[in-house]
Tab-separated table of C-alpha atoms and ligand atoms in Angstrom:
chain	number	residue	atom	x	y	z
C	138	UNK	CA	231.243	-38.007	203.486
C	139	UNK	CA	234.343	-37.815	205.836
C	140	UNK	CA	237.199	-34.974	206.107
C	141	UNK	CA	239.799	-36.577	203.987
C	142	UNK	CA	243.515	-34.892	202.094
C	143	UNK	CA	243.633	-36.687	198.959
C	144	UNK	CA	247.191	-35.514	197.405
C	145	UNK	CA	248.886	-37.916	194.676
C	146	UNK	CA	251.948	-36.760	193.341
C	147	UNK	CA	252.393	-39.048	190.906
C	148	UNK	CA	253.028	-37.928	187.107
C	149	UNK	CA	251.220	-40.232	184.655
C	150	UNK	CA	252.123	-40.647	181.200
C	151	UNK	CA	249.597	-42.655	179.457
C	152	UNK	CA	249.143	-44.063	175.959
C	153	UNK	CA	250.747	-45.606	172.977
C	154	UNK	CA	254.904	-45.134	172.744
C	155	UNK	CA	255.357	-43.247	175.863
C	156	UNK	CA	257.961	-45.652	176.762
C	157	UNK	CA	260.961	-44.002	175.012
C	158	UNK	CA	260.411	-40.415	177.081
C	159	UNK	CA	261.679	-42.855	180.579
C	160	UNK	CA	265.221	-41.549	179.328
C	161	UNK	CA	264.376	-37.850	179.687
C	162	UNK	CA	262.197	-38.119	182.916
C	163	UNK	CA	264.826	-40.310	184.774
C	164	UNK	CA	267.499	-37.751	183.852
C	165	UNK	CA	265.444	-34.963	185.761
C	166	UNK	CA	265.654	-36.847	188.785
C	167	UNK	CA	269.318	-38.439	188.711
C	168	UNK	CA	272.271	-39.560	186.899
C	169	UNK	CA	272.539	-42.886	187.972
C	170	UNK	CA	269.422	-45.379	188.150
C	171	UNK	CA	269.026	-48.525	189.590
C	172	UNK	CA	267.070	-50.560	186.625
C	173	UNK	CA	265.108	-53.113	188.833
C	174	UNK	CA	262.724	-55.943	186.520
C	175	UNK	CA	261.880	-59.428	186.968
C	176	UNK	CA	262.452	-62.782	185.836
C	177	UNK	CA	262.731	-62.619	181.535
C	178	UNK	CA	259.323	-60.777	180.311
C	179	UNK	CA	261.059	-57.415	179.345
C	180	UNK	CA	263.669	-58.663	177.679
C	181	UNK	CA	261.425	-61.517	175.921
C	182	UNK	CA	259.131	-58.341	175.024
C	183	UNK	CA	262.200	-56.009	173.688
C	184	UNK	CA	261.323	-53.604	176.210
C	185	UNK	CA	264.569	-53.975	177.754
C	186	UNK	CA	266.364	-52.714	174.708
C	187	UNK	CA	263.774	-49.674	174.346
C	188	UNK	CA	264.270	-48.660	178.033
C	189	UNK	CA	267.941	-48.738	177.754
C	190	UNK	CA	268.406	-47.002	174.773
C	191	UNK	CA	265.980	-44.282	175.813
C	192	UNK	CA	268.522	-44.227	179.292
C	193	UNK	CA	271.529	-44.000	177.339
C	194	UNK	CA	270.408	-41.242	174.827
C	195	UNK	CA	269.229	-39.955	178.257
C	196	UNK	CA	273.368	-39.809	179.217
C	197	UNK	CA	271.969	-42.203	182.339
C	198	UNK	CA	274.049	-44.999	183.496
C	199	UNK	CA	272.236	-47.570	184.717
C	200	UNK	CA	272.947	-50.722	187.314
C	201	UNK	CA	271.127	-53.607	187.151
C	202	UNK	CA	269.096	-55.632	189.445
C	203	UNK	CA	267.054	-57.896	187.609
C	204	UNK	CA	265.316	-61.225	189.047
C	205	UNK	CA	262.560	-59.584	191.168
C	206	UNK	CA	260.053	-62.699	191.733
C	207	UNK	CA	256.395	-62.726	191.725
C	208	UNK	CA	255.445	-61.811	195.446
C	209	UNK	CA	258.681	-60.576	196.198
C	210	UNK	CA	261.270	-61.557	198.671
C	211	UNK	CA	263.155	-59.627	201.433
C	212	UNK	CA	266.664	-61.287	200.422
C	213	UNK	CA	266.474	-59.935	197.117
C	214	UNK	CA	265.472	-56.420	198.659
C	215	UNK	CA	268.300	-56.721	200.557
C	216	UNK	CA	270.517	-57.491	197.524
C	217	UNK	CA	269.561	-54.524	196.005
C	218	UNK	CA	269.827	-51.916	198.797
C	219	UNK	CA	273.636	-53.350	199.129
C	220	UNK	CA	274.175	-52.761	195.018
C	221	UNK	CA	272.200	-49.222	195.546
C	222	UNK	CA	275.031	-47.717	198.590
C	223	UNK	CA	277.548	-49.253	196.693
C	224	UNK	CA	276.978	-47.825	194.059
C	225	UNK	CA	275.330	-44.696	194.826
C	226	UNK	CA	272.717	-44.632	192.591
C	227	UNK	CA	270.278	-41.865	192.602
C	228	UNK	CA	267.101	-42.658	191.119
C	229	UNK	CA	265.358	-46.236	190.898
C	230	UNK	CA	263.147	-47.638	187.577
C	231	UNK	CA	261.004	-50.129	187.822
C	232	UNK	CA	260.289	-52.120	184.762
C	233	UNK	CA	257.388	-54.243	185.491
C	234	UNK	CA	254.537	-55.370	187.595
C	235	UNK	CA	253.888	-54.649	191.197
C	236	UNK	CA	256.237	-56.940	192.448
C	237	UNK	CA	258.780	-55.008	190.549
C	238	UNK	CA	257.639	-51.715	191.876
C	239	UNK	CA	257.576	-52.945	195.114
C	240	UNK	CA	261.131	-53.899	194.917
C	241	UNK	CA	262.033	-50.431	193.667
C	242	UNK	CA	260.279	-48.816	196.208
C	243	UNK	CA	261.895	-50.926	199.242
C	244	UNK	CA	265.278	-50.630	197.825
C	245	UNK	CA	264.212	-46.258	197.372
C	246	UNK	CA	263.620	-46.896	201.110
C	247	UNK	CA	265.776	-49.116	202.405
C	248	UNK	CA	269.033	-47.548	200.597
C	249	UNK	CA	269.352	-44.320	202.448
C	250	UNK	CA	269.265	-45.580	205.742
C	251	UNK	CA	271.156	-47.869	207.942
C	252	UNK	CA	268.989	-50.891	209.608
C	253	UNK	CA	267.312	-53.476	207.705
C	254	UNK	CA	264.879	-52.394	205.298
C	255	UNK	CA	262.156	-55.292	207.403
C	256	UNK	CA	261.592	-52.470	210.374
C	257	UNK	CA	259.779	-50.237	208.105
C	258	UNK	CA	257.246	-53.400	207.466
C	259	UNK	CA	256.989	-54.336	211.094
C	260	UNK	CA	256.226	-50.470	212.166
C	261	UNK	CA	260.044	-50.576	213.922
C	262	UNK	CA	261.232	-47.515	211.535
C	263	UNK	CA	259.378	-45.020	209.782
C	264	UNK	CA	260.435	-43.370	206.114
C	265	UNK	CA	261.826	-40.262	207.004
C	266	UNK	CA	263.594	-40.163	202.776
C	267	UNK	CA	264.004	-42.128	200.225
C	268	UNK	CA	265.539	-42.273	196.543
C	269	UNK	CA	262.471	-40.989	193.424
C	270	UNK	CA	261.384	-43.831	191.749
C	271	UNK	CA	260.297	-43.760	187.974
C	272	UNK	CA	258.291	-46.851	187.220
C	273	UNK	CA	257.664	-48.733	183.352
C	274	UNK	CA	254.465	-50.431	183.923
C	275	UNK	CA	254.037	-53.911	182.383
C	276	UNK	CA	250.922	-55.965	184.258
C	277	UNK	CA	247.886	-53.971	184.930
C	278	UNK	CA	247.070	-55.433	188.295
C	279	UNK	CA	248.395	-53.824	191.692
C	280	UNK	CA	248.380	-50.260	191.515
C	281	UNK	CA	252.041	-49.573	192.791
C	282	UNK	CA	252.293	-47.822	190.088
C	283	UNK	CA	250.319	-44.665	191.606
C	284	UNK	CA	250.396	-45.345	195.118
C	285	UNK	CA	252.166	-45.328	198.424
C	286	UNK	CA	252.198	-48.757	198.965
C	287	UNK	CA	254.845	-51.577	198.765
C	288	UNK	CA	254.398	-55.172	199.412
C	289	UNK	CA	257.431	-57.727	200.223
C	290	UNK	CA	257.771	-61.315	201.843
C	291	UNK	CA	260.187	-61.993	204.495
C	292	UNK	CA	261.145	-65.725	203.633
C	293	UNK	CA	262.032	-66.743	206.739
C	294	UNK	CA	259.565	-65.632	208.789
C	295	UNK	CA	256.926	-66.553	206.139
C	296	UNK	CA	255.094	-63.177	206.277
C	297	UNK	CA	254.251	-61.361	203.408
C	298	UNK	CA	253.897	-57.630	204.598
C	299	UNK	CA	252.684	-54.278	203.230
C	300	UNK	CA	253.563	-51.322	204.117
C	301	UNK	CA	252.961	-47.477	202.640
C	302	UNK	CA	254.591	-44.007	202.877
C	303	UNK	CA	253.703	-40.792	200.795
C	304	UNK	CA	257.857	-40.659	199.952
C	305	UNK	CA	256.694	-44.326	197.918
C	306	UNK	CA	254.593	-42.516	195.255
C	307	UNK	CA	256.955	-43.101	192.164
C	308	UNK	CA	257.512	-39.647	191.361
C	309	UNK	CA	256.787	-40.899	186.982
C	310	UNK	CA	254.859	-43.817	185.633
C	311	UNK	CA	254.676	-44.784	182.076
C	312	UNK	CA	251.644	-46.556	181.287
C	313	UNK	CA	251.367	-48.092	177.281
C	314	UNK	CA	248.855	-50.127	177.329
C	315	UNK	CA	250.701	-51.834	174.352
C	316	UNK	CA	253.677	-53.128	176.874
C	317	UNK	CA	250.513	-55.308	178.381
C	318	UNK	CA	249.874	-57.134	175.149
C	319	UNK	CA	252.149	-59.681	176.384
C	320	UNK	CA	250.695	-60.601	179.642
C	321	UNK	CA	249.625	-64.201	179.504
C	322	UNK	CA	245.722	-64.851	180.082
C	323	UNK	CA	246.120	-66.174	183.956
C	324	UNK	CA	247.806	-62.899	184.988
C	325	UNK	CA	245.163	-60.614	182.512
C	326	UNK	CA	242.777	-62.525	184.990
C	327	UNK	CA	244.413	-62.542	188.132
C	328	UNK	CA	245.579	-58.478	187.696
C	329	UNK	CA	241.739	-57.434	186.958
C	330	UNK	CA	240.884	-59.910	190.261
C	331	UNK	CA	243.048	-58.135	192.120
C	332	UNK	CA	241.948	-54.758	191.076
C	333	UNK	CA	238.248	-55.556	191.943
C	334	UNK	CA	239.251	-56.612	195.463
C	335	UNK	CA	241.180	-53.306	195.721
C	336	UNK	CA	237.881	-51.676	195.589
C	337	UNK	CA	235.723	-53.959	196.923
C	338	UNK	CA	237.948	-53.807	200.191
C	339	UNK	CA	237.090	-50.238	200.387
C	340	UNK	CA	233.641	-50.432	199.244
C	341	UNK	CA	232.508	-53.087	202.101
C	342	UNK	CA	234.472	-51.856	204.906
C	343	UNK	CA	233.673	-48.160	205.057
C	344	UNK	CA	231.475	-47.169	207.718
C	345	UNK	CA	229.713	-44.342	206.023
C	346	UNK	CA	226.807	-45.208	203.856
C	347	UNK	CA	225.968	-41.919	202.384
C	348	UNK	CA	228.761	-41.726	200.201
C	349	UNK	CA	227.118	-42.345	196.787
C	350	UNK	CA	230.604	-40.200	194.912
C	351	UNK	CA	232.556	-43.065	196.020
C	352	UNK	CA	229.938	-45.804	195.755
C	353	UNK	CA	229.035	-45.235	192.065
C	354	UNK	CA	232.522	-44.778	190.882
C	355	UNK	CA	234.018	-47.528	192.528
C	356	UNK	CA	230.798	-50.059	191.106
C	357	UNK	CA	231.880	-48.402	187.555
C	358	UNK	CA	235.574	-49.326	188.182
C	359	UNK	CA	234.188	-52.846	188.884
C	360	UNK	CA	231.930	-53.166	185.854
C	361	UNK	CA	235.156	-52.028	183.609
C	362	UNK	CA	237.611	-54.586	185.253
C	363	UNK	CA	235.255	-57.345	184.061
C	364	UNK	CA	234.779	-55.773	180.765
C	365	UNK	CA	238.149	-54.836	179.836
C	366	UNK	CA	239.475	-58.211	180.954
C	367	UNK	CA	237.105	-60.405	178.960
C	368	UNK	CA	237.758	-57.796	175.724
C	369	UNK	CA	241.589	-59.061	176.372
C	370	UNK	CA	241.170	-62.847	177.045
C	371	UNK	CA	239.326	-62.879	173.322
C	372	UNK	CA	242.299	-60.730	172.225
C	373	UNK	CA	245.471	-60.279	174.201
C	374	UNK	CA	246.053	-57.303	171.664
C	375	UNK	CA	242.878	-55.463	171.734
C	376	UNK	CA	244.439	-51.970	172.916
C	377	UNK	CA	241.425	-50.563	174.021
C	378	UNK	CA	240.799	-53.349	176.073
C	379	UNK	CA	244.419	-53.373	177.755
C	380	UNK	CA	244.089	-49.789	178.018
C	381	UNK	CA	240.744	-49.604	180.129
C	382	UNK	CA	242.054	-52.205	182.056
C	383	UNK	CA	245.140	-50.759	182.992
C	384	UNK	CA	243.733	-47.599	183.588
C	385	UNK	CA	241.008	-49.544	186.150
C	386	UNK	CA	243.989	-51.193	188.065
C	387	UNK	CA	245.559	-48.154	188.771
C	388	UNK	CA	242.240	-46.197	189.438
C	389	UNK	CA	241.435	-49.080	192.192
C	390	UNK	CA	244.239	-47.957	194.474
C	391	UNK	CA	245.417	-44.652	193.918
C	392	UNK	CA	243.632	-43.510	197.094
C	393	UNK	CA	240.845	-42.251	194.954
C	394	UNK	CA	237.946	-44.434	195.422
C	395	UNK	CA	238.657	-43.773	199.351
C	396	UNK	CA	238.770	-40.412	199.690
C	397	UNK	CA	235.787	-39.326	201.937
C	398	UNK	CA	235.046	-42.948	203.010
C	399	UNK	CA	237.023	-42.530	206.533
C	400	UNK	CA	238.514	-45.416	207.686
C	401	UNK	CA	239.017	-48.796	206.078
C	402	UNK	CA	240.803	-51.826	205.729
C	403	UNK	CA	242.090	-54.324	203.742
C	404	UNK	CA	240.726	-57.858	205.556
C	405	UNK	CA	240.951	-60.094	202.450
C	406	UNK	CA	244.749	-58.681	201.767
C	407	UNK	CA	244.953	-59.545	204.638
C	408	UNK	CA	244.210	-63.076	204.458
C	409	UNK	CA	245.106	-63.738	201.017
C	410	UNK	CA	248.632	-62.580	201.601
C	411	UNK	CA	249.482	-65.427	204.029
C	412	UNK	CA	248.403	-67.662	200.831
C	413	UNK	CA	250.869	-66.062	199.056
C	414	UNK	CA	253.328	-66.270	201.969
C	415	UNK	CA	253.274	-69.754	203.006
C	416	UNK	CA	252.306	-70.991	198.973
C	417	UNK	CA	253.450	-68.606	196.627
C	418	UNK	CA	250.235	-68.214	195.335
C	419	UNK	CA	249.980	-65.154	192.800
C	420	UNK	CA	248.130	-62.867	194.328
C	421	UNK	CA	244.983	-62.366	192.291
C	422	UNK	CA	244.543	-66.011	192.040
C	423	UNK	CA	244.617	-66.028	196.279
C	424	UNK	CA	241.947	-63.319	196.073
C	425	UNK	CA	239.348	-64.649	193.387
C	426	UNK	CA	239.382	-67.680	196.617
C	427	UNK	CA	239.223	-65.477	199.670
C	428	UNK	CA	236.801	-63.037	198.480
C	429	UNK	CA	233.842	-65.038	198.521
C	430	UNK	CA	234.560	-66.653	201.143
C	431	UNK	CA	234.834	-63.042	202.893
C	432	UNK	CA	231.917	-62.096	201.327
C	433	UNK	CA	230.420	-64.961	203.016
C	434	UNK	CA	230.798	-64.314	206.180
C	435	UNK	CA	230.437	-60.349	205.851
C	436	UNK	CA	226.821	-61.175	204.334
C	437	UNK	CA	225.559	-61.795	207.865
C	438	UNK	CA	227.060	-58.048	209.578
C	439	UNK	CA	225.808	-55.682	206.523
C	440	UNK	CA	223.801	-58.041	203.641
C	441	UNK	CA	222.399	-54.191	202.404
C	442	UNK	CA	225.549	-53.278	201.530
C	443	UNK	CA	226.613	-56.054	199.127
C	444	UNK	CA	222.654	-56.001	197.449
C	445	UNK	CA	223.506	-52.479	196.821
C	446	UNK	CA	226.782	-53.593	194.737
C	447	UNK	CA	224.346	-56.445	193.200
C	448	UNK	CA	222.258	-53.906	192.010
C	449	UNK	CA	225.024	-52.301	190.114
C	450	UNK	CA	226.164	-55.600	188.572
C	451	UNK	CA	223.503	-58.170	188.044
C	452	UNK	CA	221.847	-58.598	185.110
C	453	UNK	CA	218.272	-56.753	185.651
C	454	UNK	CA	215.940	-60.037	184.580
C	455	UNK	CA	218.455	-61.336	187.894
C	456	UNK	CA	217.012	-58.321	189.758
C	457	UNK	CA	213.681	-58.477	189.284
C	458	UNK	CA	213.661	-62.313	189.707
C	459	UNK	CA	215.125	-61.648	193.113
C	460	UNK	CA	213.841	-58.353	194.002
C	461	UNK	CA	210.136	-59.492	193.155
C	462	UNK	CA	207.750	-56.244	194.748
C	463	UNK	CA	209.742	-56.020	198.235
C	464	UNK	CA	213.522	-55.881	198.969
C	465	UNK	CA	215.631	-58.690	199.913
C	466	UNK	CA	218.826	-57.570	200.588
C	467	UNK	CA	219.888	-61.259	201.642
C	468	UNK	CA	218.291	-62.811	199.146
C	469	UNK	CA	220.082	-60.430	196.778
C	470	UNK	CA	223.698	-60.616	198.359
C	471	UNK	CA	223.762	-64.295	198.105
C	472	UNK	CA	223.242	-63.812	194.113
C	473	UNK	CA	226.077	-60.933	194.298
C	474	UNK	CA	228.717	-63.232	195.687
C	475	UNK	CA	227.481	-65.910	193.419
C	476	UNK	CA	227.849	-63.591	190.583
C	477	UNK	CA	231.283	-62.895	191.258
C	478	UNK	CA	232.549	-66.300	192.310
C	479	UNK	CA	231.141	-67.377	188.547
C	480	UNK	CA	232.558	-64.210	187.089
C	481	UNK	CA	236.596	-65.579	188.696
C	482	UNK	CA	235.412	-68.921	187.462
C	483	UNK	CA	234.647	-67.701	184.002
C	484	UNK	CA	238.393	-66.072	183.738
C	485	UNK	CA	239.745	-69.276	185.030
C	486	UNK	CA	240.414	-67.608	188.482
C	487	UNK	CA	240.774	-69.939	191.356
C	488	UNK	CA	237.727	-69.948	193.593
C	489	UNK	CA	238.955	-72.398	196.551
C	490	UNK	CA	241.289	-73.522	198.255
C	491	UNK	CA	241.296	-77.336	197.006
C	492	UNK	CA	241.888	-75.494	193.319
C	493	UNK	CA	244.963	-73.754	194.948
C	494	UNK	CA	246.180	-77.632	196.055
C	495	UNK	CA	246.082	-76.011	200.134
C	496	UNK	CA	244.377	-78.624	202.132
C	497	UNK	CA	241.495	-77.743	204.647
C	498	UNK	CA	243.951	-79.147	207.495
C	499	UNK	CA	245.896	-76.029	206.920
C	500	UNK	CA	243.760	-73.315	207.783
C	501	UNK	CA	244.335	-73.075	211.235
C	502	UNK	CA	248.042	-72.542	210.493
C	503	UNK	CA	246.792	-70.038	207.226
C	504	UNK	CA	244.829	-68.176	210.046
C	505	UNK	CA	248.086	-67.744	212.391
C	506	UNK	CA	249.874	-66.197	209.427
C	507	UNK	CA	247.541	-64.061	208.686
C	508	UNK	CA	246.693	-62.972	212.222
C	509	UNK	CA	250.348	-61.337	212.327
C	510	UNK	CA	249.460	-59.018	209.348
C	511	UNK	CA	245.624	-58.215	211.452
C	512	UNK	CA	247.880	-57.075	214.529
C	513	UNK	CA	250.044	-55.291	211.960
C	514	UNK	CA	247.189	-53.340	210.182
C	515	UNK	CA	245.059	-52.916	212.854
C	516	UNK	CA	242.469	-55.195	212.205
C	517	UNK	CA	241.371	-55.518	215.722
C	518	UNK	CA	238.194	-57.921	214.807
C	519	UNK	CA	239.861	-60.537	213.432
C	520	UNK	CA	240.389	-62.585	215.574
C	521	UNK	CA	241.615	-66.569	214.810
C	522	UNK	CA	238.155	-68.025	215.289
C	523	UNK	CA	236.796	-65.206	212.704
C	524	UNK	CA	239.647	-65.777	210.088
C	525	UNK	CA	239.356	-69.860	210.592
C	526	UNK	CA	235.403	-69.244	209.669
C	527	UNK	CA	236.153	-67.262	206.589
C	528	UNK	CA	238.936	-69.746	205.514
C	529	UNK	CA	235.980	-72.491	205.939
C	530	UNK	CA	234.215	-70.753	203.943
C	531	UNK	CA	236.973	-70.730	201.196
C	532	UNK	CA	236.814	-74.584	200.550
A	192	LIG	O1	259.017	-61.649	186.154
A	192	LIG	P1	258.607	-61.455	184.733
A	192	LIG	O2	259.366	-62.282	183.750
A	192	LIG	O3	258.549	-59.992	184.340
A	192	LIG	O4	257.075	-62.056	184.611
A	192	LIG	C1	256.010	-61.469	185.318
A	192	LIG	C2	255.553	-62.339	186.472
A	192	LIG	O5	255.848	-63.691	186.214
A	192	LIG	C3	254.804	-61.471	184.419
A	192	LIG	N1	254.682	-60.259	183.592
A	192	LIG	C4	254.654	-58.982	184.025
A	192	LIG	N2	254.488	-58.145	182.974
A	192	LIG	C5	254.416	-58.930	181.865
A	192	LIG	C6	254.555	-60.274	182.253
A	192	LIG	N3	254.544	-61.305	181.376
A	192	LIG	C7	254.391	-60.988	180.080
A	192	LIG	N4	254.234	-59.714	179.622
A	192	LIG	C8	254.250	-58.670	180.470
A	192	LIG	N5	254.072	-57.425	179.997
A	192	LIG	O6	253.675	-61.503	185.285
A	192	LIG	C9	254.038	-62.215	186.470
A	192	LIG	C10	253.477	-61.514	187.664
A	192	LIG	O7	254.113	-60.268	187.816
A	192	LIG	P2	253.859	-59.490	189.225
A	192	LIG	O8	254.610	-58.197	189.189
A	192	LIG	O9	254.118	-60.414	190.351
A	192	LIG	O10	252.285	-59.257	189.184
A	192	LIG	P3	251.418	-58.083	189.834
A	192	LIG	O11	251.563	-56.861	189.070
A	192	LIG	O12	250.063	-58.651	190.052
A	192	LIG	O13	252.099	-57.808	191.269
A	192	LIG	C11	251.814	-58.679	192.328
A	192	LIG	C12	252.515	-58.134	193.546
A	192	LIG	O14	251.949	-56.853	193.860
A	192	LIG	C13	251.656	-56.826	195.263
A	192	LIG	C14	251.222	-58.238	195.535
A	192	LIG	O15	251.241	-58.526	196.917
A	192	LIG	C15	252.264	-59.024	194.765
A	192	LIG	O16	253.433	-59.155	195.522
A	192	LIG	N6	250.685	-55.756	195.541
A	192	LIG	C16	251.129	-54.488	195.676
A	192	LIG	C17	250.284	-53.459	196.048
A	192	LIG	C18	250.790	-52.082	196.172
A	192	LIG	N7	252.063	-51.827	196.051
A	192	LIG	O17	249.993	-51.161	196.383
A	192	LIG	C19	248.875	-53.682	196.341
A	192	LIG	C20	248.363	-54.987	195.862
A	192	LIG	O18	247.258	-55.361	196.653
A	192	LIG	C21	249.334	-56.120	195.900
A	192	LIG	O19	249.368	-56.627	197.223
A	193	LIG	ZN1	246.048	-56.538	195.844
């Protein structure tokens, strides 16, 4: 176990019409909010209506910046920060998924300074303020919603960059479970993909072993993402369900699951967000393809470590058929990346790169794209001969 600060300020209020109480808890942090959403689901959903009359009771008075786009783009950002000075609002809500939140939180950032809001994601500027954020949450999938981190493509450099702060936590985040009955199966799928490779990316890349705290609860957080999301493909308004899903995706990346684990990375992000860059792919459905293909080629460094996470999630008639009297860890991983490959396949989660349309002639210039976020994060080993081999072996 290593020395760690774990320290999330974010309030959570969870459960069945919490919704209407975003009035009060934006009025404790400001009197004029920015109300940032997306495309048409909240107002489709009525949500809309129940957030603004819950603002207005409030005595809020809200601007509007609506048309936030799945993986979301700098211009809009930019559009918003503009809107925010302007303005002068003081407090941001985010009704939404995490490409709302993400939005919110750049604009929180990007508002109460003077240079572009793209430094911060290319390490030119750090946060030294920014504006509290109150988020709605609609699509259990990213974890923005209790975390530090913010994700936003520059369009016209193609690069699809994260970046995180401790002044991103959204200060409130209203979770009801019932908001998600309206997510449409591909993103139920894609948002509990995502979550699993927000712990798998911790659980593979730590270099401590002996951490059995993090181990266990991070497996369990696996084993409920597939649960809770097959409980809400049969029915899209199975609350429970929703609920332990949503609860899972924001569990995955809260900085939970890492405390203790000392350093680690995010490699298949890292990959999967220059899918998403250069193809708008949505960003689960980029990581149910890169993650085997990861797994792959991770299989031949630490094959013990991914038998241990088969152990936790195959079937035990799969065990023993495997396991037999001795171990065999390889023998074993290769079923565990099977396992999950089938497992996307089963939620109609993409699982290569022909089902994403992206031909193999492009992964040298996938692995160039995503070689700007390694230098970025840090992620001195990848270099583009090792990203080209784990894109081969996304095919
Ligand atoms: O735009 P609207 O009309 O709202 O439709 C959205 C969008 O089309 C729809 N949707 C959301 N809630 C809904 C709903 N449809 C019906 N009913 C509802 N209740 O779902 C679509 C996808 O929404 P989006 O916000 O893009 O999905 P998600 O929450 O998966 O967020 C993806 C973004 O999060 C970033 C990703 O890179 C991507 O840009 N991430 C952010 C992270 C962070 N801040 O920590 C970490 C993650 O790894 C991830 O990178
Ligand atoms: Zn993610």
């Amino acid at each position: 176990m290593q020395n760690f600060v774990f320290h999330n300020p974010t309030k959570i209020i969870f459960g069945r019409k919490t919704v209407p109480s975003v009035g009060s808890e934006t009025a404790a942090l400001g009197q004029k909010a920015m109300l940032v959403y997306g495309q048409s689901s909240i107002k489709t959903s009525g949500l809309y209506e129940q957030v603004m009359n819950s603002l207005a009771e409030a005595g809020v008075t809200v601007v509007e910046h609506g048309g936030a786009r799945s993986n979301p783009l700098l211009d809009h950002v930019r559009q918003g920060i503009a809107k925010a000075k302007q303005e002068k609002v003081d407090v941001l809500i985010a009704v939404g998924g995490g490409s709302v939140i993400d939005t919110a939180k750049a604009i929180a950032a990007g508002s109460v300074v003077e240079h572009d809001v793209w430094k911060f994601f290319i390490g030119k500027k750090s946060i030294k303020a920014a504006l509290p954020v109150v988020t709605v949450l609609t699509l259990a999938a990213a974890g923005s919603e209790m975390n530090s981190g913010m994700v936003i493509t520059n369009q016209e450099t193609q690069e699809k960059f994260g970046f995180g702060h401790r002044l991103l936590y959204p200060k409130v985040s209203l979770l009801d479970p019932e908001v998600t009955f309206t997510v449409p199966p591909d993103y139920t799928a894609y948002g509990a993909v995502d979550a699993i490779a927000h712990v798998l990316e911790f659980y593979m890349t730590t270099e401590d072993a002996d951490t059995p705290v993090q181990a266990r609860l991070m497996e369990g957080l696996i084993q409920n993402a597939m649960a809770s999301c097959e409980r809400c493909l049969v029915d899209p308004r199975d609350y429970g369900g929703r609920a332990n899903l949503m609860w899972t995706a924001t569990l995955a990346l809260n900085g939970l699951t890492g405390a203790g684990l000392g350093r680690v990375g995010f490699p298949m992000h890292m990959i999967e967000h220059a899918l998403s860059a250069l193809y708008d792919v949505p960003h689960g459905a980029g990581l149910s393809v890169v993650m085997p293909g990861w797994l792959q080629w991770y299989k031949e460094q630490d094959a013990a470590r991914i038998a241990q996470l088969g152990r936790a999630l195959l079937p035990l008639n799969t065990l023993e058929e495997i396991q037999g009297p001795q171990r065999n860890d390889l023998a074993l991983a290769e079923r565990t990346i099977d396992f999950l490959r089938a497992w996307f396949s089963k939620v109609n989660s993409p699982v290569t790169l022909a089902e994403l349309d992206i031909p193999t002639e492009d992964i040298p210039r996938i692995a160039d794209n995503a070689l700007g976020l390694a230098k970025v994060w840090r992620l001195d080993q990848y270099t583009p001969e090792i990203i080209r081999d784990i894109l081969q072996r996304c095919v």
